[in-house]
C-alpha positions as semicolon CSV with decimal commas, in nm:
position;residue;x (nm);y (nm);z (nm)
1;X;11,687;19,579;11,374
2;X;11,943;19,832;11,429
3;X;12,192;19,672;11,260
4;X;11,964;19,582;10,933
5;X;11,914;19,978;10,935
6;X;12,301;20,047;10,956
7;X;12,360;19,849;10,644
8;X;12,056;19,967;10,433
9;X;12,212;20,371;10,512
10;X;12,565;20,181;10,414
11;X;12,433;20,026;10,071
12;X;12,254;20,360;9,993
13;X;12,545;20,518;10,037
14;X;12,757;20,295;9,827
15;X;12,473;20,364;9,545
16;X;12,500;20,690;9,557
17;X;12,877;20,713;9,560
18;X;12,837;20,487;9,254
19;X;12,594;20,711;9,070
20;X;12,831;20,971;9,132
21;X;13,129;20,820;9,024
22;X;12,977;20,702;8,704
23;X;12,823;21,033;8,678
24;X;13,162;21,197;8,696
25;X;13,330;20,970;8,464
26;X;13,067;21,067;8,205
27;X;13,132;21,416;8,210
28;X;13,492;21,426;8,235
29;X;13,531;21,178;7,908
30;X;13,256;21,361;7,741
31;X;13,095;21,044;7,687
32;X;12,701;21,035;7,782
33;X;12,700;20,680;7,637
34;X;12,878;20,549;7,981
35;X;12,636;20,756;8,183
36;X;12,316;20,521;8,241
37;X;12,058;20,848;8,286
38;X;12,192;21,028;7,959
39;X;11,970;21,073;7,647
40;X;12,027;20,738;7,379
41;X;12,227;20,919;7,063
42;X;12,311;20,650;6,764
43;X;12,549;20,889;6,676
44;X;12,743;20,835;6,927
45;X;13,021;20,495;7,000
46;X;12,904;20,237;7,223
47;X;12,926;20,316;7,600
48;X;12,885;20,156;7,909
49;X;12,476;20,132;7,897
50;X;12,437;20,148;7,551
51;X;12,292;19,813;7,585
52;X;12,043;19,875;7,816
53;X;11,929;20,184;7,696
54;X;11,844;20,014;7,354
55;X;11,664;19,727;7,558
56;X;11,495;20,026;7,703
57;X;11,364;20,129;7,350
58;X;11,120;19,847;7,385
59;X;10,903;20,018;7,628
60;X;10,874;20,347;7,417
61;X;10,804;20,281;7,037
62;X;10,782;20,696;6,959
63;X;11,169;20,741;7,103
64;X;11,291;20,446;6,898
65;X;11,139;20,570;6,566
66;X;11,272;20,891;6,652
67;X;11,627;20,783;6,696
68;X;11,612;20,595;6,399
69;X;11,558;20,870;6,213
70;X;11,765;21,106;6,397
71;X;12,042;20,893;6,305
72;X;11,979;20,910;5,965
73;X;11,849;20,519;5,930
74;X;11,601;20,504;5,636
75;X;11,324;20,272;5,718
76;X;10,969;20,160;5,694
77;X;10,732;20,069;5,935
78;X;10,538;19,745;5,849
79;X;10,160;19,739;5,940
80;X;10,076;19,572;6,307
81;X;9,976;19,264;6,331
82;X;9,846;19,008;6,578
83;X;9,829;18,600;6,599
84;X;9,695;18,545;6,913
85;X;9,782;18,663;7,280
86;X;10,091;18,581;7,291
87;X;10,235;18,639;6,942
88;X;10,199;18,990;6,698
89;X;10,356;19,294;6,687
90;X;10,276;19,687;6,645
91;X;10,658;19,816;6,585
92;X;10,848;19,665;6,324
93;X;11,062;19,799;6,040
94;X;11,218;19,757;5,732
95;X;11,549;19,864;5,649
96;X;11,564;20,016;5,344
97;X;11,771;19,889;5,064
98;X;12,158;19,904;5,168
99;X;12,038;19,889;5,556
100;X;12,168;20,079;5,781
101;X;12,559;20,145;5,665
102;X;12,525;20,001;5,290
103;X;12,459;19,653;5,440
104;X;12,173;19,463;5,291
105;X;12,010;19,192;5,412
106;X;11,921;18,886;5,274
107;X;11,661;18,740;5,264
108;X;11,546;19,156;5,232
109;X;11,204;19,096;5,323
110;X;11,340;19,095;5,704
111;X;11,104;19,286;5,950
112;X;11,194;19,366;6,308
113;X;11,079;19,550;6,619
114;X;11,252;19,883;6,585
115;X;11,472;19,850;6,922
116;X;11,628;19,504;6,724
117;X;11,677;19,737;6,446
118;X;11,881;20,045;6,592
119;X;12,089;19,771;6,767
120;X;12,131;19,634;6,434
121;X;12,246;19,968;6,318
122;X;12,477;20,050;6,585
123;X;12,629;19,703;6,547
124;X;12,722;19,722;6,158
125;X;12,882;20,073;6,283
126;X;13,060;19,959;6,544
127;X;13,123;19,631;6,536
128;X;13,023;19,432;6,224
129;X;13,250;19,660;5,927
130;X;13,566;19,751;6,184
131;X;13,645;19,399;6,200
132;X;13,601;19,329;5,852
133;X;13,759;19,612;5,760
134;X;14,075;19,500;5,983
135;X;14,062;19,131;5,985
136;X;13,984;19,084;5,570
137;X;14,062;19,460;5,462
138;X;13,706;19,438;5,309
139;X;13,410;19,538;5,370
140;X;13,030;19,383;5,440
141;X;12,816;19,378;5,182
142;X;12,524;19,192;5,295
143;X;12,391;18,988;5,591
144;X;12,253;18,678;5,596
145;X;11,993;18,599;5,823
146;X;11,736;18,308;5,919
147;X;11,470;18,567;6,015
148;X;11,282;18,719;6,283
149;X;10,906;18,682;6,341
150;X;10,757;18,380;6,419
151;X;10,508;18,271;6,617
152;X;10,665;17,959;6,886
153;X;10,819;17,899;7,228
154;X;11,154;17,930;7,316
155;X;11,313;17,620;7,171
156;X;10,955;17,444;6,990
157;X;10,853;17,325;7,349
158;X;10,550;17,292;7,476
159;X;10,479;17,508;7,813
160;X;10,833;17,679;7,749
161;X;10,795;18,078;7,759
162;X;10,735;18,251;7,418
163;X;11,022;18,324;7,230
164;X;11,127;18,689;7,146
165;X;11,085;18,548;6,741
166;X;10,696;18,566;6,826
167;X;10,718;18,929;6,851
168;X;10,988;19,026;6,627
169;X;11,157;19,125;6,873
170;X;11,512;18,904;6,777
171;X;11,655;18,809;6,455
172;X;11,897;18,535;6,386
173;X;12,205;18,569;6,205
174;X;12,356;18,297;5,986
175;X;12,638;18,479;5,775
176;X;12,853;18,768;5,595
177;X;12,879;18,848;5,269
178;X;13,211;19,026;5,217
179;X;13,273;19,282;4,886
180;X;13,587;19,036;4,781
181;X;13,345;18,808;4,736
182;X;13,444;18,564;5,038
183;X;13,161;18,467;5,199
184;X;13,161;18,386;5,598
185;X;12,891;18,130;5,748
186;X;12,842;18,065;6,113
187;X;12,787;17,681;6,041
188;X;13,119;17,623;5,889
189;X;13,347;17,856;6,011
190;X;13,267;17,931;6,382
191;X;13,570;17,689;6,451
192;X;13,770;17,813;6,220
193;X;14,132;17,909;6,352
194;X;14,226;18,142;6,119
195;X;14,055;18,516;5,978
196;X;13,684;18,388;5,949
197;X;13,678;18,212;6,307
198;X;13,839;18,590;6,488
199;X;13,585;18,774;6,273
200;X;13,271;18,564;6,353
201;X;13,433;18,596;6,767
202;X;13,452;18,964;6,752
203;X;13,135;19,042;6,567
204;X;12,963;18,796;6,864
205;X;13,139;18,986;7,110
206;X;12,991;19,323;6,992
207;X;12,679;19,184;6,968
208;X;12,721;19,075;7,388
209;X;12,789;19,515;7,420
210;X;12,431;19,589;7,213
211;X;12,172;19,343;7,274
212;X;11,992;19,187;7,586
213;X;12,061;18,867;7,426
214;X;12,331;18,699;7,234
215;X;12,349;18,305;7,140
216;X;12,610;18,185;6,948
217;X;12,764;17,810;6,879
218;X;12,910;17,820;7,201
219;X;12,580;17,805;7,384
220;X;12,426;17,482;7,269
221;X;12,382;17,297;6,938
222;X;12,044;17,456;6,832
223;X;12,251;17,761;6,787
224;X;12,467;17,605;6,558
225;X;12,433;17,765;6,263
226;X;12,325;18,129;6,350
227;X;12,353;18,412;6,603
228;X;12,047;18,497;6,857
229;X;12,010;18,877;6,880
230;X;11,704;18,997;7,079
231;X;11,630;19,274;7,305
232;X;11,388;19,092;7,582
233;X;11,329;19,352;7,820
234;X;11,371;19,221;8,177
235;X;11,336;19,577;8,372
236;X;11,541;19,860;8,399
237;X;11,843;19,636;8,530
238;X;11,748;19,308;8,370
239;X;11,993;19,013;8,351
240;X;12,202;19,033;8,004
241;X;12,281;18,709;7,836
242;X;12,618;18,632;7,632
243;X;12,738;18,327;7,563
């Protein structure tokens, strides 16, 4: 018994030191993103806990409206609605035309919870026109998705847990439109060895930095054709997925 006590005082000490540390390296870069207790800002580059702050969003509709338009993200929120116990939603939005960064989105009837949305946003930022912008020396016009709401299990199977598509809370990416008029698909050029295989890479990888969830072609064949961005909440320090 004495022992067990001696090493719970010696992990709470090890926390502590942690939160200090990370504390300290916070302040001293001036960057509140890598400091997991700081305020979200879209404004500011992705940190540290970016991530799970925006997974956070999905326990406090009011804050994630707010941020959205803090940061300036034009948007409108589509009425609730509700399909059952399991499947509905009371906090999606529309982009407006040009999305977030003067991206549209096609099909542009897409509607998704607002914490898929600021990731969205902070993802065309950061991630999405830098490397199109360096890899093409273009920029993104338009993404192409496969949607977002829809009312099934994970995978179509019976007893399987509800998907985050039954409450809007993922979207599915299938391409990029580029303003040279190429046009990058996740189907075709995922393997690719050349500019559209290291753009579809790095956008994935920026995805892994934003959302609670991120399925690509690597993970299995279903995903063969599309990205899975969702922000499944799984507590405070929930298990990330990136693959």
């Amino acid at each position: 018994m004495r022992a067990l006590r001696r090493w719970t005082t010696i992990l709470a000490v090890l926390a502590g030191l942690t939160m200090a540390a990370l504390l300290f390296w916070g302040l001293v870069r001036h960057r509140p993103q890598d400091v997991p207790w700081a305020p979200l800002d879209l404004g500011q580059p992705v940190g540290m806990f970016t991530g799970r702050k925006l997974t956070a969003l999905t326990q406090d509709k009011v804050a994630c409206t707010t941020l959205l338009d803090r940061a300036g993200i034009r948007h409108t929120a589509l009425p609730a609605r509700s399909d059952g116990a399991a499947c509905g939603y009371d906090d999606v939005v529309r982009f407006a035309p040009g999305g977030a960064h003067g991206i549209g989105y096609r099909p542009a009837s897409l509607g998704i919870s607002c914490p898929v949305a600021a990731s969205l946003a902070l993802w065309e930022w950061n991630s999405v026109q830098p490397a199109a912008r360096e890899i093409f020396g273009a920029e993104v016009v338009a993404i192409e998705h496969l949607g977002s709401y829809n009312c099934r299990r994970i995978g179509g199977r019976v007893g399987s847990d509800w998907s985050e598509h039954a409450r809007a809370n993922a979207v599915d990416i299938a391409g990029f439109r580029l303003s040279d008029g190429r046009r990058i698909r996740v189907v075709r050029d995922w393997k690719d060895q050349g500019k559209a295989g290291q753009f579809l890479r790095r956008v994935r990888d920026g995805a892994c930095d934003l959302f609670a969830t991120t399925l690509s072609p690597d993970y299995n064949a279903a995903h063969a054709d599309h990205f899975h961005l969702d922000q499944a909440y799984r507590g405070s320090m929930g298990w990330r997925a990136c693959r």
